[in-house]
Coordinates of C-alpha atoms in Angstrom, one line a residue:
Chain A
M1 CA -6.0 -31.4 -24.2
K2 CA -9.5 -30.1 -24.9
R3 CA -11.1 -32.4 -22.1
L4 CA -8.3 -31.3 -19.7
D5 CA -8.7 -27.6 -20.5
V6 CA -12.5 -27.8 -20.0
A7 CA -12.2 -29.6 -16.8
A8 CA -9.6 -27.3 -15.4
A9 CA -11.7 -24.2 -16.4
A10 CA -14.9 -25.8 -14.9
A11 CA -13.0 -26.4 -11.7
L12 CA -11.8 -23.0 -11.3
A13 CA -15.2 -21.6 -12.2
A14 CA -16.5 -23.6 -9.2
L15 CA -13.8 -22.2 -7.1
A16 CA -14.8 -18.7 -8.2
A17 CA -18.3 -19.4 -7.2
Y18 CA -17.3 -20.5 -3.9
V19 CA -15.1 -17.4 -3.4
L20 CA -18.0 -15.2 -4.3
F21 CA -20.2 -17.1 -2.0
E22 CA -17.8 -16.6 0.9
S23 CA -17.3 -13.0 0.2
T24 CA -20.9 -12.2 0.4
K25 CA -20.6 -13.1 4.2
L26 CA -18.3 -10.0 4.5
R27 CA -19.7 -6.5 4.6
A28 CA -19.0 -5.0 1.1
G29 CA -20.0 -1.3 2.0
S30 CA -20.6 1.0 -0.9
F31 CA -18.4 2.7 -3.5
R32 CA -18.4 5.7 -1.3
M33 CA -17.3 3.6 1.8
P34 CA -15.9 0.4 0.6
Q35 CA -15.6 -2.2 3.5
T36 CA -13.8 -5.6 4.1
G37 CA -15.8 -7.6 1.6
F38 CA -15.6 -5.0 -1.2
F39 CA -12.3 -6.1 -2.9
P40 CA -13.0 -9.9 -2.5
R41 CA -16.3 -9.5 -4.0
I42 CA -15.0 -7.7 -7.1
L43 CA -12.3 -10.4 -7.4
G44 CA -14.9 -13.2 -7.2
V45 CA -17.0 -11.7 -9.9
L46 CA -13.8 -11.1 -11.9
L47 CA -12.7 -14.6 -11.5
I48 CA -16.1 -16.1 -12.5
L49 CA -16.1 -13.9 -15.7
L50 CA -12.5 -15.0 -16.6
T51 CA -13.2 -18.6 -15.9
L52 CA -16.3 -18.6 -18.1
V53 CA -14.4 -17.0 -20.9
E54 CA -11.7 -19.7 -20.5
L55 CA -14.3 -22.3 -20.4
F56 CA -16.0 -21.1 -23.6
R57 CA -12.6 -21.0 -25.3
A58 CA -11.7 -24.5 -24.2
L59 CA -15.1 -25.8 -25.6
R60 CA -14.6 -24.2 -28.8
Q61 CA -11.1 -25.5 -29.5
P62 CA -10.8 -28.4 -31.8
A63 CA -11.1 -31.8 -30.1
S64 CA -7.6 -33.3 -30.9
A65 CA -5.3 -30.4 -30.3
D66 CA -2.0 -31.6 -29.0
A67 CA -2.4 -34.3 -26.4
P68 CA -0.4 -33.8 -23.1
G69 CA 2.9 -36.1 -23.0
K70 CA 2.2 -39.7 -22.0
I71 CA 2.9 -40.0 -18.3
V72 CA 4.1 -43.4 -17.0
S73 CA 2.1 -44.6 -13.9
D74 CA 5.1 -45.1 -11.8
G75 CA 5.7 -41.4 -12.0
W76 CA 2.4 -40.9 -10.2
I77 CA 3.3 -43.5 -7.7
R78 CA 6.6 -41.6 -7.0
I79 CA 4.8 -38.4 -6.7
G80 CA 2.2 -39.7 -4.2
A81 CA 4.8 -41.4 -2.1
T82 CA 7.0 -38.4 -2.0
L83 CA 4.0 -36.1 -0.9
A84 CA 2.9 -38.7 1.8
T85 CA 6.4 -38.9 3.1
M86 CA 6.6 -35.0 3.4
L87 CA 3.3 -34.9 5.0
G88 CA 4.3 -37.7 7.4
F89 CA 7.4 -35.5 8.2
A90 CA 5.1 -32.6 9.2
V91 CA 3.2 -34.9 11.4
V92 CA 6.0 -36.5 13.4
L93 CA 8.5 -33.7 13.3
E94 CA 7.7 -32.3 16.7
R95 CA 7.2 -35.7 18.3
L96 CA 10.2 -37.5 17.1
G97 CA 12.4 -34.5 17.0
F98 CA 14.4 -32.9 14.0
L99 CA 17.2 -35.4 13.7
L100 CA 15.2 -38.6 13.8
A101 CA 12.4 -37.2 11.6
T102 CA 15.0 -35.9 9.0
F103 CA 16.8 -39.3 9.0
F104 CA 13.5 -41.2 8.3
L105 CA 12.4 -38.6 5.8
M106 CA 15.7 -38.9 3.8
V107 CA 15.5 -42.8 3.9
L108 CA 12.1 -42.8 2.6
L109 CA 12.6 -40.1 -0.1
L110 CA 15.7 -41.7 -1.2
R111 CA 14.0 -45.3 -1.6
T112 CA 11.0 -43.6 -3.2
I113 CA 12.7 -41.5 -5.8
E114 CA 15.2 -43.9 -7.2
A115 CA 16.0 -46.5 -4.6
P116 CA 19.8 -46.7 -4.4
R117 CA 21.3 -49.4 -2.4
W118 CA 20.6 -49.6 1.4
P119 CA 24.0 -48.8 2.7
K120 CA 24.2 -45.7 0.5
V121 CA 20.7 -44.7 1.6
F122 CA 21.6 -44.9 5.2
I123 CA 24.9 -42.9 4.7
V124 CA 23.3 -40.2 2.7
S125 CA 20.4 -39.9 5.2
L126 CA 22.7 -39.8 8.2
V127 CA 25.0 -37.2 6.6
A128 CA 22.2 -35.1 5.4
S129 CA 20.4 -35.0 8.8
L130 CA 23.5 -34.3 10.6
L131 CA 24.7 -31.7 8.3
S132 CA 21.4 -29.9 8.2
Y133 CA 21.2 -30.0 11.9
G134 CA 24.6 -28.5 12.1
L135 CA 23.8 -25.8 9.5
F136 CA 20.5 -24.8 10.8
A137 CA 20.6 -25.5 14.6
L138 CA 24.2 -24.8 15.4
L139 CA 25.3 -22.4 12.7
L140 CA 22.1 -20.3 12.2
G141 CA 20.6 -20.7 15.5
V142 CA 17.2 -21.9 14.3
P143 CA 15.2 -23.5 17.1
L144 CA 14.5 -27.1 16.0
P145 CA 12.2 -29.5 17.9
A146 CA 14.3 -31.8 20.1
G147 CA 11.8 -34.7 20.5
I148 CA 12.6 -38.0 22.0
L149 CA 16.3 -37.7 21.6
G150 CA 16.4 -34.7 23.8
F151 CA 18.5 -32.4 21.6
Chain B
M1 CA 29.8 14.5 -7.5
E2 CA 27.0 13.3 -5.1
L3 CA 26.7 10.3 -6.9
L4 CA 30.4 9.4 -6.4
Q5 CA 29.9 10.2 -2.7
N6 CA 27.0 7.8 -2.4
F7 CA 28.8 5.1 -4.3
A8 CA 31.7 5.4 -1.9
L9 CA 29.3 5.0 1.0
G10 CA 27.9 2.0 -0.8
L11 CA 31.4 0.5 -1.3
S12 CA 32.1 0.9 2.4
V13 CA 29.0 -1.1 3.2
A14 CA 29.6 -3.9 0.3
L15 CA 33.2 -4.3 1.2
T16 CA 33.0 -5.0 4.9
P17 CA 34.1 -8.8 5.2
M18 CA 30.8 -10.0 6.4
N19 CA 29.0 -8.5 3.3
L20 CA 31.6 -9.7 1.0
L21 CA 31.3 -13.2 2.4
F22 CA 27.4 -13.1 1.9
C23 CA 27.8 -11.6 -1.6
F24 CA 30.1 -14.6 -2.3
I25 CA 27.6 -17.0 -0.8
G26 CA 24.8 -15.7 -2.8
A27 CA 26.6 -15.7 -6.1
L28 CA 27.9 -19.2 -5.5
V29 CA 24.5 -20.6 -4.4
G30 CA 23.0 -18.7 -7.3
T31 CA 25.4 -20.4 -9.8
L32 CA 24.7 -23.7 -8.2
V33 CA 20.9 -23.2 -8.6
G34 CA 21.2 -22.0 -12.1
V35 CA 23.4 -25.1 -12.9
L36 CA 21.2 -27.7 -11.3
P37 CA 17.8 -28.5 -12.5
G38 CA 15.0 -28.9 -10.1
L39 CA 15.2 -25.6 -8.3
G40 CA 15.0 -22.1 -10.1
P41 CA 16.1 -18.8 -8.8
V42 CA 12.6 -18.1 -7.2
G43 CA 12.5 -21.3 -5.1
A44 CA 16.1 -20.7 -4.0
V45 CA 15.4 -17.1 -3.0
A46 CA 12.4 -18.3 -1.2
F47 CA 14.3 -20.9 0.6
L48 CA 17.1 -18.6 1.7
L49 CA 14.7 -16.0 2.8
S50 CA 14.3 -17.9 6.0
I51 CA 18.1 -17.8 6.6
T52 CA 18.3 -14.1 6.1
F53 CA 15.9 -13.2 9.1
K54 CA 18.8 -13.0 11.7
M55 CA 21.0 -11.1 9.3
E56 CA 21.5 -7.3 8.9
P57 CA 19.1 -6.1 6.3
A58 CA 21.9 -5.0 3.9
S59 CA 23.6 -8.6 4.2
A60 CA 20.3 -10.2 3.6
I61 CA 19.4 -8.2 0.4
I62 CA 23.1 -8.4 -0.9
M63 CA 23.0 -12.3 -0.5
L64 CA 19.7 -12.8 -2.2
A65 CA 20.5 -10.4 -5.1
G66 CA 23.7 -12.6 -5.5
I67 CA 21.6 -15.7 -5.9
Y68 CA 19.4 -14.0 -8.6
Y69 CA 22.2 -12.8 -10.9
G70 CA 24.2 -15.9 -10.1
A71 CA 21.4 -18.1 -11.4
M72 CA 21.5 -16.1 -14.5
Y73 CA 25.2 -16.8 -15.0
G74 CA 24.8 -20.5 -14.0
G75 CA 21.9 -21.1 -16.2
S76 CA 23.8 -20.5 -19.3
T77 CA 26.5 -23.0 -18.5
T78 CA 24.0 -25.8 -18.6
S79 CA 22.4 -24.4 -21.8
I80 CA 25.7 -24.5 -23.5
L81 CA 27.0 -27.8 -22.4
I82 CA 24.0 -30.0 -22.1
N83 CA 21.3 -28.2 -24.0
I84 CA 19.3 -27.9 -20.9
P85 CA 18.6 -24.4 -19.6
G86 CA 19.1 -24.2 -16.0
E87 CA 16.4 -21.5 -15.9
T88 CA 14.1 -20.0 -18.4
A89 CA 16.3 -16.8 -19.2
S90 CA 18.8 -19.2 -20.6
V91 CA 16.4 -21.0 -23.1
V92 CA 17.7 -19.0 -26.1
T93 CA 21.3 -19.6 -25.2
C94 CA 20.8 -23.2 -26.1
L95 CA 20.2 -22.5 -29.7
D96 CA 23.5 -21.5 -30.7
G97 CA 25.6 -22.0 -27.4
Y98 CA 25.0 -25.8 -27.6
K99 CA 25.9 -25.9 -31.2
M100 CA 29.1 -24.1 -30.5
A101 CA 29.9 -26.6 -27.9
R102 CA 29.3 -29.6 -30.4
Q103 CA 31.7 -27.7 -32.6
G104 CA 34.3 -27.8 -30.0
R105 CA 33.8 -24.2 -29.2
A106 CA 32.2 -24.6 -25.7
G107 CA 35.0 -22.6 -24.3
A108 CA 34.4 -19.6 -26.4
A109 CA 30.7 -19.8 -25.8
L110 CA 31.1 -19.9 -22.0
G111 CA 33.6 -17.1 -22.0
I112 CA 31.7 -14.8 -24.1
S113 CA 28.4 -15.6 -22.1
A114 CA 30.3 -14.7 -18.8
F115 CA 32.0 -11.5 -20.2
G116 CA 28.8 -10.5 -22.0
S117 CA 26.8 -11.0 -18.7
F118 CA 29.4 -9.0 -16.8
I119 CA 29.5 -6.1 -19.1
A120 CA 25.6 -6.0 -19.3
G121 CA 25.2 -6.5 -15.7
T122 CA 27.5 -3.5 -15.0
V123 CA 25.5 -1.5 -17.5
G124 CA 22.4 -2.5 -15.7
V125 CA 23.6 -1.5 -12.3
I126 CA 24.9 1.8 -13.7
G127 CA 21.4 2.4 -15.0
L128 CA 19.8 1.3 -11.6
M129 CA 22.1 3.8 -10.0
L130 CA 21.1 6.6 -12.1
L131 CA 17.5 6.0 -12.7
A132 CA 16.1 4.6 -9.4
P133 CA 16.6 7.8 -7.2
V134 CA 15.1 10.1 -10.1
L135 CA 12.1 7.7 -10.3
G136 CA 11.8 7.6 -6.6
R137 CA 11.6 11.3 -6.3
A138 CA 9.0 11.5 -9.1
A139 CA 6.9 8.9 -7.2
L140 CA 6.7 11.1 -4.3
S141 CA 3.8 12.8 -5.8
F142 CA 1.9 9.7 -6.4
G143 CA -1.4 9.2 -4.4
P144 CA -3.3 6.1 -4.0
A145 CA -5.0 6.3 -7.4
E146 CA -1.6 6.2 -9.2
Y147 CA -0.6 3.2 -7.1
F148 CA -3.7 1.4 -7.9
A149 CA -3.2 2.1 -11.5
L150 CA 0.3 1.1 -11.4
T151 CA -0.3 -2.3 -9.8
L152 CA -3.2 -2.9 -12.2
T153 CA -1.1 -2.1 -15.2
G154 CA 1.8 -4.2 -13.8
L155 CA -0.3 -7.3 -13.3
T156 CA -2.0 -6.9 -16.8
L157 CA 1.4 -6.6 -18.5
V158 CA 2.6 -9.7 -16.7
A159 CA -0.3 -11.5 -18.0
Y160 CA 0.1 -10.0 -21.5
L161 CA 3.8 -11.1 -21.6
S162 CA 3.2 -14.6 -20.1
Q163 CA 4.5 -17.3 -22.2
G164 CA 1.2 -19.3 -22.4
S165 CA -2.4 -18.2 -22.6
M166 CA -3.1 -14.6 -21.5
I167 CA -6.5 -15.6 -20.1
K168 CA -5.0 -18.3 -18.0
A169 CA -2.4 -15.9 -16.7
L170 CA -5.2 -13.5 -15.8
I171 CA -7.0 -16.1 -14.0
M172 CA -3.9 -16.8 -12.0
A173 CA -3.4 -13.3 -11.1
V174 CA -7.0 -13.0 -9.9
L175 CA -6.4 -16.2 -7.9
G176 CA -3.3 -14.5 -6.4
L177 CA -5.1 -11.4 -5.5
I178 CA -7.7 -13.5 -3.7
A179 CA -5.0 -15.4 -1.8
G180 CA -3.7 -12.0 -0.9
T181 CA -7.0 -11.0 0.8
V182 CA -6.6 -13.9 3.2
G183 CA -5.9 -12.7 6.9
M184 CA -6.6 -9.4 8.3
D185 CA -8.1 -6.7 6.3
P186 CA -5.3 -4.1 5.7
I187 CA -7.6 -1.2 6.7
S188 CA -10.1 -2.3 9.2
G189 CA -8.3 -5.3 10.7
E190 CA -11.1 -7.6 10.4
E191 CA -10.3 -11.3 9.6
R192 CA -11.2 -12.7 6.2
F193 CA -11.0 -16.3 5.0
T194 CA -9.2 -17.5 8.0
Y195 CA -11.8 -20.0 9.1
G196 CA -10.6 -19.5 12.8
T197 CA -7.0 -20.7 12.1
L198 CA -4.2 -18.8 13.8
T199 CA -1.8 -19.6 10.9
L200 CA -3.9 -17.7 8.4
R201 CA -4.4 -14.6 10.5
D202 CA -1.4 -12.8 8.9
G203 CA -2.4 -14.3 5.5
F204 CA -0.6 -16.8 3.5
G205 CA 3.1 -16.6 4.2
L206 CA 5.1 -15.7 1.0
V207 CA 7.7 -18.2 1.6
P208 CA 5.5 -21.4 2.0
V209 CA 3.6 -20.4 -1.1
A210 CA 6.6 -19.4 -3.2
M211 CA 8.4 -22.7 -2.1
G212 CA 5.4 -24.7 -2.9
L213 CA 4.7 -23.2 -6.4
F214 CA 8.2 -23.1 -7.4
G215 CA 10.3 -25.6 -5.4
I216 CA 7.9 -28.5 -4.6
A217 CA 6.0 -28.2 -7.8
E218 CA 9.2 -28.2 -10.0
V219 CA 10.6 -31.3 -8.2
L220 CA 7.3 -33.1 -8.7
E221 CA 7.3 -32.3 -12.3
N222 CA 10.8 -33.7 -12.6
L223 CA 9.7 -36.9 -10.8
L224 CA 7.0 -37.4 -13.2
V225 CA 8.9 -37.2 -16.5
R226 CA 12.5 -38.1 -15.6
G227 CA 14.7 -38.0 -18.5
S228 CA 18.3 -39.0 -18.5
Q229 CA 20.8 -36.3 -19.4
S230 CA 24.1 -36.5 -20.9
V231 CA 26.8 -33.9 -20.3
Y232 CA 28.5 -33.2 -23.6
E233 CA 31.9 -34.6 -23.1
T234 CA 34.3 -32.2 -24.5
K235 CA 37.7 -30.8 -23.4
I236 CA 36.7 -27.1 -22.5
Q237 CA 39.8 -25.2 -23.6
G238 CA 40.6 -21.6 -24.1
L239 CA 37.8 -19.8 -22.2
L240 CA 39.0 -16.5 -23.5
P241 CA 37.1 -15.7 -26.7
N242 CA 39.6 -14.7 -29.6
R243 CA 39.8 -11.4 -31.3
Q244 CA 37.3 -12.4 -33.9
D245 CA 34.8 -13.6 -31.3
W246 CA 35.1 -10.2 -29.6
R247 CA 34.8 -8.4 -32.8
D248 CA 31.4 -10.4 -33.7
S249 CA 30.1 -10.0 -30.1
A250 CA 30.8 -6.3 -29.2
A251 CA 27.7 -4.9 -30.9
P252 CA 25.3 -7.6 -29.8
I253 CA 26.6 -7.2 -26.3
A254 CA 25.9 -3.4 -26.4
R255 CA 22.5 -3.8 -28.0
G256 CA 21.7 -6.5 -25.6
S257 CA 22.5 -4.4 -22.5
A258 CA 20.5 -1.6 -23.7
L259 CA 17.5 -3.7 -24.7
G260 CA 17.7 -5.9 -21.6
F261 CA 17.8 -2.8 -19.4
F262 CA 14.7 -1.2 -20.9
L263 CA 12.6 -4.5 -21.0
G264 CA 13.9 -5.2 -17.4
I265 CA 12.1 -2.1 -15.9
L266 CA 8.8 -3.4 -17.3
P267 CA 6.8 -5.8 -15.2
G268 CA 6.7 -9.3 -16.3
P269 CA 9.5 -12.0 -16.9
G270 CA 11.8 -9.2 -17.9
P271 CA 15.0 -11.3 -18.3
V272 CA 13.3 -14.1 -20.3
I273 CA 11.6 -11.7 -22.8
A274 CA 14.7 -9.6 -23.0
S275 CA 16.7 -12.7 -24.1
F276 CA 14.2 -13.8 -26.7
V277 CA 13.9 -10.2 -28.2
S278 CA 17.6 -9.9 -28.4
Y279 CA 18.1 -13.1 -30.2
A280 CA 15.4 -12.0 -32.8
M281 CA 17.0 -8.6 -33.1
E282 CA 20.5 -10.1 -33.7
K283 CA 19.2 -12.5 -36.2
R284 CA 17.4 -9.6 -38.1
L285 CA 20.4 -7.4 -38.1
S286 CA 22.9 -10.1 -39.0
R287 CA 24.4 -10.4 -42.4
Y288 CA 24.1 -14.1 -42.2
P289 CA 20.7 -14.7 -40.4
E290 CA 20.5 -18.2 -42.0
K291 CA 23.5 -19.2 -39.8
F292 CA 21.7 -18.5 -36.6
G293 CA 21.0 -21.8 -34.8
T294 CA 24.1 -23.4 -36.1
G295 CA 26.6 -22.0 -33.7
V296 CA 27.1 -18.4 -34.1
I297 CA 28.5 -16.5 -31.2
E298 CA 26.3 -13.5 -31.6
G299 CA 23.4 -15.8 -30.7
V300 CA 25.0 -16.2 -27.4
A301 CA 26.4 -12.8 -26.6
G302 CA 23.3 -10.8 -27.3
P303 CA 20.8 -12.8 -25.2
E304 CA 23.1 -13.4 -22.3
A305 CA 23.8 -9.7 -22.2
A306 CA 20.2 -8.9 -22.3
N307 CA 19.0 -11.1 -19.6
N308 CA 21.7 -9.8 -17.1
A309 CA 20.9 -6.2 -17.9
A310 CA 17.3 -7.0 -17.3
T311 CA 18.0 -8.6 -14.1
A312 CA 19.6 -5.5 -12.6
A313 CA 17.0 -3.2 -14.3
S314 CA 14.2 -5.1 -12.5
F315 CA 15.2 -3.8 -9.2
I316 CA 14.3 -0.2 -10.3
P317 CA 10.5 -0.4 -10.0
L318 CA 10.8 -2.3 -6.6
L319 CA 13.3 0.2 -5.0
S320 CA 11.8 3.4 -6.3
L321 CA 8.2 2.7 -6.5
G322 CA 7.7 -0.2 -4.0
I323 CA 6.2 -2.3 -6.7
P324 CA 7.6 -5.7 -7.5
T325 CA 7.3 -6.5 -11.1
S326 CA 8.0 -10.3 -11.2
A327 CA 7.8 -13.2 -8.7
I328 CA 11.3 -12.9 -7.6
M329 CA 11.0 -9.1 -7.0
A330 CA 8.0 -10.0 -4.8
L331 CA 10.3 -12.1 -2.7
F332 CA 12.9 -9.3 -2.4
M333 CA 10.0 -7.1 -1.2
G334 CA 9.2 -9.7 1.4
A335 CA 12.8 -9.8 2.4
L336 CA 13.0 -6.2 3.1
M337 CA 9.6 -6.1 4.7
I338 CA 10.6 -8.8 7.2
H339 CA 13.2 -6.4 8.5
G340 CA 10.6 -3.7 8.7
I341 CA 11.9 -1.8 5.6
Q342 CA 9.3 -0.6 3.2
P343 CA 10.6 -0.2 -0.4
G344 CA 9.1 2.8 -2.1
P345 CA 9.8 6.4 -3.0
L346 CA 11.3 7.1 0.5
F347 CA 13.5 4.1 0.5
I348 CA 16.6 5.6 -0.9
A349 CA 16.5 8.7 1.3
R350 CA 15.7 6.7 4.4
Y351 CA 18.0 3.9 3.9
P352 CA 21.0 5.3 1.8
E353 CA 23.6 2.8 3.3
L354 CA 21.2 0.0 2.4
F355 CA 20.5 1.2 -1.2
W356 CA 24.0 2.2 -2.1
G357 CA 25.5 -0.8 -0.4
F358 CA 23.3 -3.0 -2.5
I359 CA 24.4 -1.2 -5.8
A360 CA 28.0 -1.4 -4.7
S361 CA 27.6 -5.2 -4.0
M362 CA 26.1 -5.7 -7.4
Y363 CA 29.3 -4.6 -9.0
V364 CA 31.4 -6.7 -6.6
G365 CA 29.1 -9.6 -7.2
N366 CA 29.3 -9.4 -11.0
A367 CA 33.2 -9.3 -10.7
M368 CA 33.1 -12.1 -8.4
L369 CA 31.0 -14.3 -10.9
L370 CA 33.4 -13.6 -13.5
I371 CA 36.3 -14.7 -11.4
L372 CA 34.3 -17.7 -9.9
N373 CA 32.7 -19.0 -13.1
L374 CA 35.4 -19.2 -15.6
P375 CA 37.8 -21.3 -13.6
L376 CA 35.2 -23.4 -11.8
I377 CA 33.3 -24.5 -14.9
G378 CA 34.8 -27.8 -14.5
I379 CA 33.3 -28.1 -11.0
W380 CA 29.8 -27.1 -12.2
V381 CA 30.0 -29.7 -15.0
R382 CA 30.9 -32.4 -12.5
L383 CA 28.1 -31.2 -10.1
L384 CA 25.7 -31.6 -13.0
K385 CA 26.2 -35.3 -12.8
T386 CA 24.9 -35.5 -9.3
P387 CA 22.2 -38.2 -9.5
Y388 CA 18.7 -37.0 -9.3
A389 CA 18.1 -39.7 -6.7
I390 CA 20.2 -37.7 -4.1
L391 CA 19.6 -34.2 -5.4
F392 CA 15.7 -34.2 -5.3
P393 CA 15.5 -35.6 -1.7
L394 CA 18.0 -32.8 -0.6
I395 CA 15.9 -30.1 -2.4
L396 CA 12.8 -31.3 -0.7
L397 CA 14.5 -31.5 2.8
F398 CA 15.8 -28.0 2.4
C399 CA 12.3 -26.8 1.4
L400 CA 10.8 -28.6 4.5
I401 CA 13.4 -27.1 6.9
G402 CA 13.4 -23.7 5.3
V403 CA 9.6 -23.4 5.9
Y404 CA 9.7 -24.7 9.3
S405 CA 12.4 -22.5 10.5
L406 CA 10.4 -19.4 9.6
N407 CA 7.9 -19.6 12.5
A408 CA 8.5 -23.0 14.0
N409 CA 5.0 -23.8 12.6
V410 CA 4.2 -27.2 11.2
A411 CA 1.2 -25.9 9.5
E412 CA 3.3 -23.8 7.1
I413 CA 4.8 -27.1 5.9
V414 CA 1.3 -28.3 5.1
I415 CA 0.5 -24.9 3.4
M416 CA 3.7 -25.3 1.3
L417 CA 2.9 -28.9 0.3
A418 CA -0.7 -27.9 -0.6
F419 CA 0.7 -25.1 -2.9
G420 CA 3.0 -27.4 -4.3
V421 CA 0.4 -29.8 -5.4
A422 CA -1.7 -27.0 -6.6
G423 CA 1.2 -25.5 -8.5
F424 CA 2.1 -28.8 -10.1
V425 CA -1.4 -29.5 -11.2
L426 CA -2.0 -26.0 -12.6
R427 CA 1.3 -26.1 -14.5
R428 CA 0.2 -29.2 -16.2
F429 CA -2.9 -27.4 -17.4
G430 CA -1.0 -24.5 -18.6
Y431 CA -1.5 -22.2 -15.7
E432 CA 1.8 -20.6 -14.5
G433 CA 2.7 -19.6 -10.9
A434 CA 4.6 -16.4 -11.5
P435 CA 1.4 -14.1 -11.9
F436 CA 0.0 -15.8 -8.8
I437 CA 2.8 -15.0 -6.4
L438 CA 3.1 -11.5 -7.9
A439 CA -0.6 -10.8 -7.5
M440 CA -0.5 -12.2 -4.0
V441 CA 2.1 -9.6 -2.9
L442 CA 0.5 -6.8 -4.8
G443 CA -3.0 -7.6 -3.6
P444 CA -2.9 -5.7 -0.3
I445 CA -1.3 -2.6 -1.9
M446 CA -3.9 -2.8 -4.6
E447 CA -6.9 -3.2 -2.3
T448 CA -5.7 -0.4 0.2
S449 CA -5.1 2.1 -2.7
L450 CA -8.3 1.2 -4.3
R451 CA -10.3 1.7 -1.1
Q452 CA -8.5 4.9 -0.3
T453 CA -9.1 6.3 -3.7
L454 CA -12.8 5.6 -3.6
L455 CA -12.9 7.3 -0.2
I456 CA -11.2 10.5 -1.6
S457 CA -13.2 10.5 -4.8
R458 CA -16.6 9.8 -2.9
G459 CA -17.2 6.6 -4.8
S460 CA -16.4 8.1 -8.3
F461 CA -14.2 6.0 -10.7
A462 CA -13.7 9.1 -12.9
I463 CA -10.6 10.1 -10.7
F464 CA -8.7 7.2 -12.5
L465 CA -9.1 9.0 -15.9
T466 CA -8.9 12.5 -14.7
R467 CA -5.5 12.4 -13.1
P468 CA -3.0 12.3 -16.0
I469 CA -0.5 9.5 -14.8
C470 CA -3.6 7.4 -13.8
G471 CA -5.2 8.0 -17.3
V472 CA -2.2 6.9 -19.1
L473 CA -1.6 3.7 -17.1
I474 CA -5.3 2.7 -17.3
G475 CA -5.3 3.3 -21.0
L476 CA -2.2 1.2 -21.2
T477 CA -3.9 -1.6 -19.2
V478 CA -7.0 -1.5 -21.5
A479 CA -4.7 -1.7 -24.6
F480 CA -3.0 -4.7 -23.2
L481 CA -6.3 -6.4 -22.6
I482 CA -7.8 -5.5 -26.0
W483 CA -4.8 -6.0 -28.3
P484 CA -4.7 -9.8 -28.1
I485 CA -8.4 -9.9 -29.1
F486 CA -7.9 -7.5 -31.9
M487 CA -4.8 -9.5 -33.3
R488 CA -6.8 -12.7 -33.2
K489 CA -9.7 -11.1 -35.2
K490 CA -7.1 -9.9 -37.8
K491 CA -5.7 -13.3 -38.0
D492 CA -9.0 -15.1 -38.4
A493 CA -10.0 -12.5 -41.2

């Protein structure tokens, strides 16, 4: 846990430095006349201080404090594939249209997360995309992209 | 008398067929969310926020509130039956509730938790009804200095009460404040940190961020460590607690209601803290404290009452001061603001139908939940057996559509996914999302009030100490920050 805590605090300290650097590009004004950059700059300084305190605390803690739960590697694969699928959905949604994109999204997610049999995958995906289309587009009137199917 | 008239006005709003329907949908979805793992009340409210855009403001807030208190009811069902809390406020209910179920008293545990929740929810709503207008009137004299101090105290208190490390919670709060500065400067209108993107001009949207941090991150976490769950197979009979159960539970419910109400007003995870404190209190007051944890009904009745009273009370600071005190209240604020309604001291005077309609709907909703929950417990249990393989893709699908439907903007899906990954990673390192989202919403209020105060005081910070309310609040903030250091020194010594 110690190494992880140190790494997290260090990464956040770097982020804080970046925020501070970015905020110096904005006019800060003075205490009498605070401007756009005033609040972000205060926050940048505050974040640096806090992350340094946390870094210091993490470095001081005993090395073998409770280790995080062991994670099986296929969990990471599942997460990566799930995120990639959702990102892919964002990319193709407006080109393929809502119905097709949702159908493929569901097929891929179902296969990634636990891989039921193919007929079940297709049925669930079909029902989910039709029902969500009905709920959002027809019932709630949300404008969804039509894409190549034309509706 | 005026109160009764107002309440009658509220009933006339809450009892319209449409609002009854939305109240019912909210309570139902809330219970569902509370029962099912993978999506907590914050994620669910964020998701349904996108649906409420086209509704009347009253219907929107009635439905969203239904989700919130519905989830509190639903969460206890899973705590009792499978020892898995549906959401954090039901963690304590596992201790004795699950043991009661193992002893064949699942019915009594579920029953007392439903009745206790109903009684406490009602007490909470009465308190809300009495206190919010008074507080709202008092807040009319607040200036920017008071608002700054109030938000500062609120955020510090949230960090102080957070379950993990206080310093990590403070870091998350500052990160949230920084995220809140993205977009147009609330005073001058200049763009900040937008890097020329149109999507970021109005800042990070509350819904994509909340859904990422609380919806996507939660599912990712579940994908990583997937455990099998078993529903304790027992015949649930006799949902009505017997006379002895009532005798044992009456005082804990009364105490839980009062305690929950007061803790609920404070910023922070009100319902969660309230349930823990109530459990500790009941154990201390009990004639047989050693039996707590083996299946005593007081251990279910007190905390369940406390978390529901706190749920109702947490609306008080939002509706009367315009200050949300938890992640979920931040979303309610977002829901109101989408309709152009600013919660705050003038809210009740300006929108009496909305305020009183909402209050009345909470009575109706609580009664609905009681009727809904007891006979439907069998269905909830069956739903619990929905395989994760189908549940998780559906939750993710709804998150994706929900975010897209807000502005028909694909970039917001990307923002949601980015916050989902960030939330998931940060959570693994012990950084919680709640202070972040709260700070993100409070950020603009805090910045505006700070800058206005400094303009008024000509750059002097003394104003925060010379105005009495400010002085007290700043004093409290300093105390919350110093107290943990002091306590540690004492422990080390």
